[in-house]
Amino acid sequence: HVVYIKGGEAGLFIETVKNTPDWTASLAGKTIVGTSAGAEALFSYYYHVVHRQVEAGLGIIQGKFIPHWEARENFPLVNWSHAYQELQSYKEDLPILKLAEGEFTVQHI
């Protein structure tokens, strides 16, 4: 009853799922866990810390997401305040969740 979506590359996962009929419907009643790119895929939009740009997720969670918040050692080229501003101003006004390494949250959808 748990679906785990691991980290890696959200774009590939998102494209695969978009082409899988009724995938979202199959999540009904399940607990969904996502780490890093797996969490990115769940949101409407996310800031891709490697590409340093906003990308579209699946929209299962209506919001915007920044993973690895202020992880300067792993992502030294990211300007975190710029990333936040870019995501905030992108398309519609949605809540932004930013999680540092080791942090987690529970979202009810």
mmCIF file with all atom_site columns, N, CA and C in Angstrom, residues 57-109:
data_model
loop_
_atom_site.group_PDB
_atom_site.id
_atom_site.type_symbol
_atom_site.label_atom_id
_atom_site.label_alt_id
_atom_site.label_comp_id
_atom_site.label_asym_id
_atom_site.label_entity_id
_atom_site.label_seq_id
_atom_site.pdbx_PDB_ins_code
_atom_site.Cartn_x
_atom_site.Cartn_y
_atom_site.Cartn_z
_atom_site.occupancy
_atom_site.B_iso_or_equiv
_atom_site.pdbx_formal_charge
_atom_site.auth_seq_id
_atom_site.auth_comp_id
_atom_site.auth_asym_id
_atom_site.auth_atom_id
_atom_site.pdbx_PDB_model_num
ATOM 1   N N  . GLY A 1 57  ? 6.222  19.266 -12.868 1.00 0.00 ? 57  GLY A N  1
ATOM 2   C CA . GLY A 1 57  ? 6.028  17.935 -12.330 1.00 0.00 ? 57  GLY A CA 1
ATOM 3   C C  . GLY A 1 57  ? 4.672  17.397 -12.761 1.00 0.00 ? 57  GLY A C  1
ATOM 4   N N  . LEU A 1 58  ? 4.196  16.391 -12.051 1.00 0.00 ? 58  LEU A N  1
ATOM 5   C CA . LEU A 1 58  ? 2.925  15.758 -12.379 1.00 0.00 ? 58  LEU A CA 1
ATOM 6   C C  . LEU A 1 58  ? 1.718  16.467 -11.784 1.00 0.00 ? 58  LEU A C  1
ATOM 7   N N  . GLY A 1 59  ? 1.939  17.320 -10.800 1.00 0.00 ? 59  GLY A N  1
ATOM 8   C CA . GLY A 1 59  ? 0.832  18.062 -10.199 1.00 0.00 ? 59  GLY A CA 1
ATOM 9   C C  . GLY A 1 59  ? -0.032 17.244 -9.252  1.00 0.00 ? 59  GLY A C  1
ATOM 10  N N  . ILE A 1 60  ? 0.477  16.141 -8.765  1.00 0.00 ? 60  ILE A N  1
ATOM 11  C CA . ILE A 1 60  ? -0.265 15.354 -7.783  1.00 0.00 ? 60  ILE A CA 1
ATOM 12  C C  . ILE A 1 60  ? -0.402 16.155 -6.496  1.00 0.00 ? 60  ILE A C  1
ATOM 13  N N  . ILE A 1 61  ? 0.655  16.883 -6.147  1.00 0.00 ? 61  ILE A N  1
ATOM 14  C CA . ILE A 1 61  ? 0.621  17.846 -5.043  1.00 0.00 ? 61  ILE A CA 1
ATOM 15  C C  . ILE A 1 61  ? 0.591  19.231 -5.667  1.00 0.00 ? 61  ILE A C  1
ATOM 16  N N  . GLN A 1 62  ? -0.456 19.987 -5.400  1.00 0.00 ? 62  GLN A N  1
ATOM 17  C CA . GLN A 1 62  ? -0.589 21.330 -5.948  1.00 0.00 ? 62  GLN A CA 1
ATOM 18  C C  . GLN A 1 62  ? 0.327  22.275 -5.181  1.00 0.00 ? 62  GLN A C  1
ATOM 19  N N  . GLY A 1 63  ? 1.506  22.465 -5.699  1.00 0.00 ? 63  GLY A N  1
ATOM 20  C CA . GLY A 1 63  ? 2.486  23.318 -5.050  1.00 0.00 ? 63  GLY A CA 1
ATOM 21  C C  . GLY A 1 63  ? 3.777  23.310 -5.835  1.00 0.00 ? 63  GLY A C  1
ATOM 22  N N  . LYS A 1 64  ? 4.753  24.016 -5.284  1.00 0.00 ? 64  LYS A N  1
ATOM 23  C CA . LYS A 1 64  ? 6.076  24.125 -5.887  1.00 0.00 ? 64  LYS A CA 1
ATOM 24  C C  . LYS A 1 64  ? 7.091  23.600 -4.874  1.00 0.00 ? 64  LYS A C  1
ATOM 25  N N  . PHE A 1 65  ? 8.202  23.054 -5.378  1.00 0.00 ? 65  PHE A N  1
ATOM 26  C CA . PHE A 1 65  ? 9.138  22.358 -4.498  1.00 0.00 ? 65  PHE A CA 1
ATOM 27  C C  . PHE A 1 65  ? 10.582 22.657 -4.862  1.00 0.00 ? 65  PHE A C  1
ATOM 28  N N  . ILE A 1 66  ? 11.405 22.832 -3.823  1.00 0.00 ? 66  ILE A N  1
ATOM 29  C CA . ILE A 1 66  ? 12.855 22.930 -4.007  1.00 0.00 ? 66  ILE A CA 1
ATOM 30  C C  . ILE A 1 66  ? 13.497 21.879 -3.099  1.00 0.00 ? 66  ILE A C  1
ATOM 31  N N  . PRO A 1 67  ? 14.127 20.866 -3.699  1.00 0.00 ? 67  PRO A N  1
ATOM 32  C CA . PRO A 1 67  ? 14.817 19.861 -2.888  1.00 0.00 ? 67  PRO A CA 1
ATOM 33  C C  . PRO A 1 67  ? 16.228 20.323 -2.528  1.00 0.00 ? 67  PRO A C  1
ATOM 34  N N  . HIS A 1 68  ? 16.828 19.660 -1.574  1.00 0.00 ? 68  HIS A N  1
ATOM 35  C CA . HIS A 1 68  ? 18.231 19.891 -1.206  1.00 0.00 ? 68  HIS A CA 1
ATOM 36  C C  . HIS A 1 68  ? 18.493 21.341 -0.805  1.00 0.00 ? 68  HIS A C  1
ATOM 37  N N  . TRP A 1 69  ? 17.512 21.991 -0.204  1.00 0.00 ? 69  TRP A N  1
ATOM 38  C CA . TRP A 1 69  ? 17.585 23.420 0.116   1.00 0.00 ? 69  TRP A CA 1
ATOM 39  C C  . TRP A 1 69  ? 18.900 23.761 0.822   1.00 0.00 ? 69  TRP A C  1
ATOM 40  N N  . GLU A 1 70  ? 19.611 24.701 0.234   1.00 0.00 ? 70  GLU A N  1
ATOM 41  C CA . GLU A 1 70  ? 20.874 25.256 0.723   1.00 0.00 ? 70  GLU A CA 1
ATOM 42  C C  . GLU A 1 70  ? 21.972 24.203 0.931   1.00 0.00 ? 70  GLU A C  1
ATOM 43  N N  . ALA A 1 71  ? 21.950 23.141 0.155   1.00 0.00 ? 71  ALA A N  1
ATOM 44  C CA . ALA A 1 71  ? 23.001 22.113 0.211   1.00 0.00 ? 71  ALA A CA 1
ATOM 45  C C  . ALA A 1 71  ? 24.189 22.592 -0.614  1.00 0.00 ? 71  ALA A C  1
ATOM 46  N N  . ARG A 1 72  ? 24.932 23.514 -0.054  1.00 0.00 ? 72  ARG A N  1
ATOM 47  C CA . ARG A 1 72  ? 26.020 24.162 -0.776  1.00 0.00 ? 72  ARG A CA 1
ATOM 48  C C  . ARG A 1 72  ? 27.160 23.196 -1.139  1.00 0.00 ? 72  ARG A C  1
ATOM 49  N N  . GLU A 1 73  ? 27.373 22.179 -0.318  1.00 0.00 ? 73  GLU A N  1
ATOM 50  C CA . GLU A 1 73  ? 28.446 21.225 -0.595  1.00 0.00 ? 73  GLU A CA 1
ATOM 51  C C  . GLU A 1 73  ? 28.136 20.397 -1.846  1.00 0.00 ? 73  GLU A C  1
ATOM 52  N N  . ASN A 1 74  ? 26.897 19.935 -1.983  1.00 0.00 ? 74  ASN A N  1
ATOM 53  C CA . ASN A 1 74  ? 26.518 19.108 -3.124  1.00 0.00 ? 74  ASN A CA 1
ATOM 54  C C  . ASN A 1 74  ? 26.117 19.916 -4.352  1.00 0.00 ? 74  ASN A C  1
ATOM 55  N N  . PHE A 1 75  ? 25.638 21.136 -4.140  1.00 0.00 ? 75  PHE A N  1
ATOM 56  C CA . PHE A 1 75  ? 25.157 21.973 -5.251  1.00 0.00 ? 75  PHE A CA 1
ATOM 57  C C  . PHE A 1 75  ? 25.722 23.394 -5.112  1.00 0.00 ? 75  PHE A C  1
ATOM 58  N N  . PRO A 1 76  ? 27.035 23.531 -5.276  1.00 0.00 ? 76  PRO A N  1
ATOM 59  C CA . PRO A 1 76  ? 27.682 24.830 -5.033  1.00 0.00 ? 76  PRO A CA 1
ATOM 60  C C  . PRO A 1 76  ? 27.316 25.916 -6.039  1.00 0.00 ? 76  PRO A C  1
ATOM 61  N N  . LEU A 1 77  ? 26.791 25.546 -7.198  1.00 0.00 ? 77  LEU A N  1
ATOM 62  C CA . LEU A 1 77  ? 26.482 26.541 -8.222  1.00 0.00 ? 77  LEU A CA 1
ATOM 63  C C  . LEU A 1 77  ? 25.075 27.122 -8.096  1.00 0.00 ? 77  LEU A C  1
ATOM 64  N N  . VAL A 1 78  ? 24.275 26.599 -7.187  1.00 0.00 ? 78  VAL A N  1
ATOM 65  C CA . VAL A 1 78  ? 22.899 27.067 -7.039  1.00 0.00 ? 78  VAL A CA 1
ATOM 66  C C  . VAL A 1 78  ? 22.881 28.340 -6.198  1.00 0.00 ? 78  VAL A C  1
ATOM 67  N N  . ASN A 1 79  ? 22.259 29.367 -6.737  1.00 0.00 ? 79  ASN A N  1
ATOM 68  C CA . ASN A 1 79  ? 21.972 30.579 -5.978  1.00 0.00 ? 79  ASN A CA 1
ATOM 69  C C  . ASN A 1 79  ? 20.582 30.365 -5.369  1.00 0.00 ? 79  ASN A C  1
ATOM 70  N N  . TRP A 1 80  ? 20.542 30.011 -4.109  1.00 0.00 ? 80  TRP A N  1
ATOM 71  C CA . TRP A 1 80  ? 19.298 29.546 -3.483  1.00 0.00 ? 80  TRP A CA 1
ATOM 72  C C  . TRP A 1 80  ? 18.230 30.621 -3.428  1.00 0.00 ? 80  TRP A C  1
ATOM 73  N N  . SER A 1 81  ? 18.601 31.858 -3.153  1.00 0.00 ? 81  SER A N  1
ATOM 74  C CA . SER A 1 81  ? 17.583 32.918 -3.120  1.00 0.00 ? 81  SER A CA 1
ATOM 75  C C  . SER A 1 81  ? 17.031 33.169 -4.525  1.00 0.00 ? 81  SER A C  1
ATOM 76  N N  . HIS A 1 82  ? 17.879 33.098 -5.543  1.00 0.00 ? 82  HIS A N  1
ATOM 77  C CA . HIS A 1 82  ? 17.419 33.241 -6.926  1.00 0.00 ? 82  HIS A CA 1
ATOM 78  C C  . HIS A 1 82  ? 16.508 32.071 -7.306  1.00 0.00 ? 82  HIS A C  1
ATOM 79  N N  . ALA A 1 83  ? 16.873 30.871 -6.888  1.00 0.00 ? 83  ALA A N  1
ATOM 80  C CA . ALA A 1 83  ? 16.045 29.691 -7.174  1.00 0.00 ? 83  ALA A CA 1
ATOM 81  C C  . ALA A 1 83  ? 14.656 29.872 -6.587  1.00 0.00 ? 83  ALA A C  1
ATOM 82  N N  . TYR A 1 84  ? 14.592 30.356 -5.355  1.00 0.00 ? 84  TYR A N  1
ATOM 83  C CA . TYR A 1 84  ? 13.300 30.569 -4.700  1.00 0.00 ? 84  TYR A CA 1
ATOM 84  C C  . TYR A 1 84  ? 12.480 31.614 -5.450  1.00 0.00 ? 84  TYR A C  1
ATOM 85  N N  . GLN A 1 85  ? 13.108 32.725 -5.807  1.00 0.00 ? 85  GLN A N  1
ATOM 86  C CA . GLN A 1 85  ? 12.411 33.798 -6.529  1.00 0.00 ? 85  GLN A CA 1
ATOM 87  C C  . GLN A 1 85  ? 11.918 33.327 -7.891  1.00 0.00 ? 85  GLN A C  1
ATOM 88  N N  . GLU A 1 86  ? 12.743 32.580 -8.591  1.00 0.00 ? 86  GLU A N  1
ATOM 89  C CA . GLU A 1 86  ? 12.367 32.075 -9.913  1.00 0.00 ? 86  GLU A CA 1
ATOM 90  C C  . GLU A 1 86  ? 11.158 31.137 -9.809  1.00 0.00 ? 86  GLU A C  1
ATOM 91  N N  . LEU A 1 87  ? 11.195 30.255 -8.832  1.00 0.00 ? 87  LEU A N  1
ATOM 92  C CA . LEU A 1 87  ? 10.083 29.330 -8.641  1.00 0.00 ? 87  LEU A CA 1
ATOM 93  C C  . LEU A 1 87  ? 8.825  30.074 -8.197  1.00 0.00 ? 87  LEU A C  1
ATOM 94  N N  . GLN A 1 88  ? 8.987  31.025 -7.317  1.00 0.00 ? 88  GLN A N  1
ATOM 95  C CA . GLN A 1 88  ? 7.844  31.798 -6.817  1.00 0.00 ? 88  GLN A CA 1
ATOM 96  C C  . GLN A 1 88  ? 7.133  32.547 -7.938  1.00 0.00 ? 88  GLN A C  1
ATOM 97  N N  . SER A 1 89  ? 7.877  33.111 -8.855  1.00 0.00 ? 89  SER A N  1
ATOM 98  C CA . SER A 1 89  ? 7.272  33.911 -9.919  1.00 0.00 ? 89  SER A CA 1
ATOM 99  C C  . SER A 1 89  ? 6.815  33.082 -11.121 1.00 0.00 ? 89  SER A C  1
ATOM 100 N N  . TYR A 1 90  ? 7.073  31.785 -11.105 1.00 0.00 ? 90  TYR A N  1
ATOM 101 C CA . TYR A 1 90  ? 6.745  30.928 -12.241 1.00 0.00 ? 90  TYR A CA 1
ATOM 102 C C  . TYR A 1 90  ? 5.254  30.583 -12.245 1.00 0.00 ? 90  TYR A C  1
ATOM 103 N N  . LYS A 1 91  ? 4.596  30.906 -13.326 1.00 0.00 ? 91  LYS A N  1
ATOM 104 C CA . LYS A 1 91  ? 3.181  30.590 -13.567 1.00 0.00 ? 91  LYS A CA 1
ATOM 105 C C  . LYS A 1 91  ? 2.304  30.973 -12.377 1.00 0.00 ? 91  LYS A C  1
ATOM 106 N N  . GLU A 1 92  ? 1.409  30.053 -11.963 1.00 0.00 ? 92  GLU A N  1
ATOM 107 C CA . GLU A 1 92  ? 0.437  30.427 -10.933 1.00 0.00 ? 92  GLU A CA 1
ATOM 108 C C  . GLU A 1 92  ? 1.060  30.496 -9.535  1.00 0.00 ? 92  GLU A C  1
ATOM 109 N N  . ASP A 1 93  ? 0.342  31.193 -8.668  1.00 0.00 ? 93  ASP A N  1
ATOM 110 C CA . ASP A 1 93  ? 0.776  31.375 -7.287  1.00 0.00 ? 93  ASP A CA 1
ATOM 111 C C  . ASP A 1 93  ? 0.390  30.133 -6.483  1.00 0.00 ? 93  ASP A C  1
ATOM 112 N N  . LEU A 1 94  ? 1.377  29.337 -6.130  1.00 0.00 ? 94  LEU A N  1
ATOM 113 C CA . LEU A 1 94  ? 1.175  28.123 -5.349  1.00 0.00 ? 94  LEU A CA 1
ATOM 114 C C  . LEU A 1 94  ? 2.138  28.141 -4.168  1.00 0.00 ? 94  LEU A C  1
ATOM 115 N N  . PRO A 1 95  ? 1.800  27.441 -3.097  1.00 0.00 ? 95  PRO A N  1
ATOM 116 C CA . PRO A 1 95  ? 2.732  27.375 -1.967  1.00 0.00 ? 95  PRO A CA 1
ATOM 117 C C  . PRO A 1 95  ? 4.036  26.697 -2.368  1.00 0.00 ? 95  PRO A C  1
ATOM 118 N N  . ILE A 1 96  ? 5.131  27.148 -1.755  1.00 0.00 ? 96  ILE A N  1
ATOM 119 C CA . ILE A 1 96  ? 6.452  26.593 -2.044  1.00 0.00 ? 96  ILE A CA 1
ATOM 120 C C  . ILE A 1 96  ? 6.946  25.832 -0.821  1.00 0.00 ? 96  ILE A C  1
ATOM 121 N N  . LEU A 1 97  ? 7.393  24.612 -1.068  1.00 0.00 ? 97  LEU A N  1
ATOM 122 C CA . LEU A 1 97  ? 8.005  23.801 -0.031  1.00 0.00 ? 97  LEU A CA 1
ATOM 123 C C  . LEU A 1 97  ? 9.478  23.669 -0.370  1.00 0.00 ? 97  LEU A C  1
ATOM 124 N N  . LYS A 1 98  ? 10.331 23.984 0.580   1.00 0.00 ? 98  LYS A N  1
ATOM 125 C CA . LYS A 1 98  ? 11.762 23.795 0.398   1.00 0.00 ? 98  LYS A CA 1
ATOM 126 C C  . LYS A 1 98  ? 12.250 22.924 1.551   1.00 0.00 ? 98  LYS A C  1
ATOM 127 N N  . LEU A 1 99  ? 12.941 21.854 1.198   1.00 0.00 ? 99  LEU A N  1
ATOM 128 C CA . LEU A 1 99  ? 13.420 20.911 2.197   1.00 0.00 ? 99  LEU A CA 1
ATOM 129 C C  . LEU A 1 99  ? 14.933 20.753 2.103   1.00 0.00 ? 99  LEU A C  1
ATOM 130 N N  . ALA A 1 100 ? 15.587 20.899 3.247   1.00 0.00 ? 100 ALA A N  1
ATOM 131 C CA . ALA A 1 100 ? 17.030 20.682 3.326   1.00 0.00 ? 100 ALA A CA 1
ATOM 132 C C  . ALA A 1 100 ? 17.308 19.182 3.412   1.00 0.00 ? 100 ALA A C  1
ATOM 133 N N  . GLU A 1 101 ? 18.559 18.828 3.263   1.00 0.00 ? 101 GLU A N  1
ATOM 134 C CA . GLU A 1 101 ? 18.954 17.417 3.363   1.00 0.00 ? 101 GLU A CA 1
ATOM 135 C C  . GLU A 1 101 ? 18.480 16.849 4.695   1.00 0.00 ? 101 GLU A C  1
ATOM 136 N N  . GLY A 1 102 ? 17.835 15.707 4.637   1.00 0.00 ? 102 GLY A N  1
ATOM 137 C CA . GLY A 1 102 ? 17.372 15.028 5.839   1.00 0.00 ? 102 GLY A CA 1
ATOM 138 C C  . GLY A 1 102 ? 16.026 15.481 6.358   1.00 0.00 ? 102 GLY A C  1
ATOM 139 N N  . GLU A 1 103 ? 15.473 16.555 5.812   1.00 0.00 ? 103 GLU A N  1
ATOM 140 C CA . GLU A 1 103 ? 14.144 17.008 6.233   1.00 0.00 ? 103 GLU A CA 1
ATOM 141 C C  . GLU A 1 103 ? 13.084 16.261 5.447   1.00 0.00 ? 103 GLU A C  1
ATOM 142 N N  . PHE A 1 104 ? 11.902 16.189 6.024   1.00 0.00 ? 104 PHE A N  1
ATOM 143 C CA . PHE A 1 104 ? 10.775 15.591 5.320   1.00 0.00 ? 104 PHE A CA 1
ATOM 144 C C  . PHE A 1 104 ? 9.491  16.271 5.780   1.00 0.00 ? 104 PHE A C  1
ATOM 145 N N  . THR A 1 105 ? 8.451  16.040 5.040   1.00 0.00 ? 105 THR A N  1
ATOM 146 C CA . THR A 1 105 ? 7.140  16.566 5.394   1.00 0.00 ? 105 THR A CA 1
ATOM 147 C C  . THR A 1 105 ? 6.094  15.554 4.965   1.00 0.00 ? 105 THR A C  1
ATOM 148 N N  . VAL A 1 106 ? 4.918  15.699 5.516   1.00 0.00 ? 106 VAL A N  1
ATOM 149 C CA . VAL A 1 106 ? 3.789  14.884 5.115   1.00 0.00 ? 106 VAL A CA 1
ATOM 150 C C  . VAL A 1 106 ? 2.791  15.814 4.453   1.00 0.00 ? 106 VAL A C  1
ATOM 151 N N  . GLN A 1 107 ? 2.409  15.500 3.233   1.00 0.00 ? 107 GLN A N  1
ATOM 152 C CA . GLN A 1 107 ? 1.440  16.296 2.479   1.00 0.00 ? 107 GLN A CA 1
ATOM 153 C C  . GLN A 1 107 ? 0.173  15.452 2.307   1.00 0.00 ? 107 GLN A C  1
ATOM 154 N N  . HIS A 1 108 ? -0.959 16.037 2.600   1.00 0.00 ? 108 HIS A N  1
ATOM 155 C CA . HIS A 1 108 ? -2.224 15.326 2.392   1.00 0.00 ? 108 HIS A CA 1
ATOM 156 C C  . HIS A 1 108 ? -2.851 15.833 1.111   1.00 0.00 ? 108 HIS A C  1
ATOM 157 N N  . ILE A 1 109 ? -3.189 14.910 0.226   1.00 0.00 ? 109 ILE A N  1
ATOM 158 C CA . ILE A 1 109 ? -3.767 15.307 -1.054  1.00 0.00 ? 109 ILE A CA 1
ATOM 159 C C  . ILE A 1 109 ? -5.167 14.747 -1.206  1.00 0.00 ? 109 ILE A C  1
#
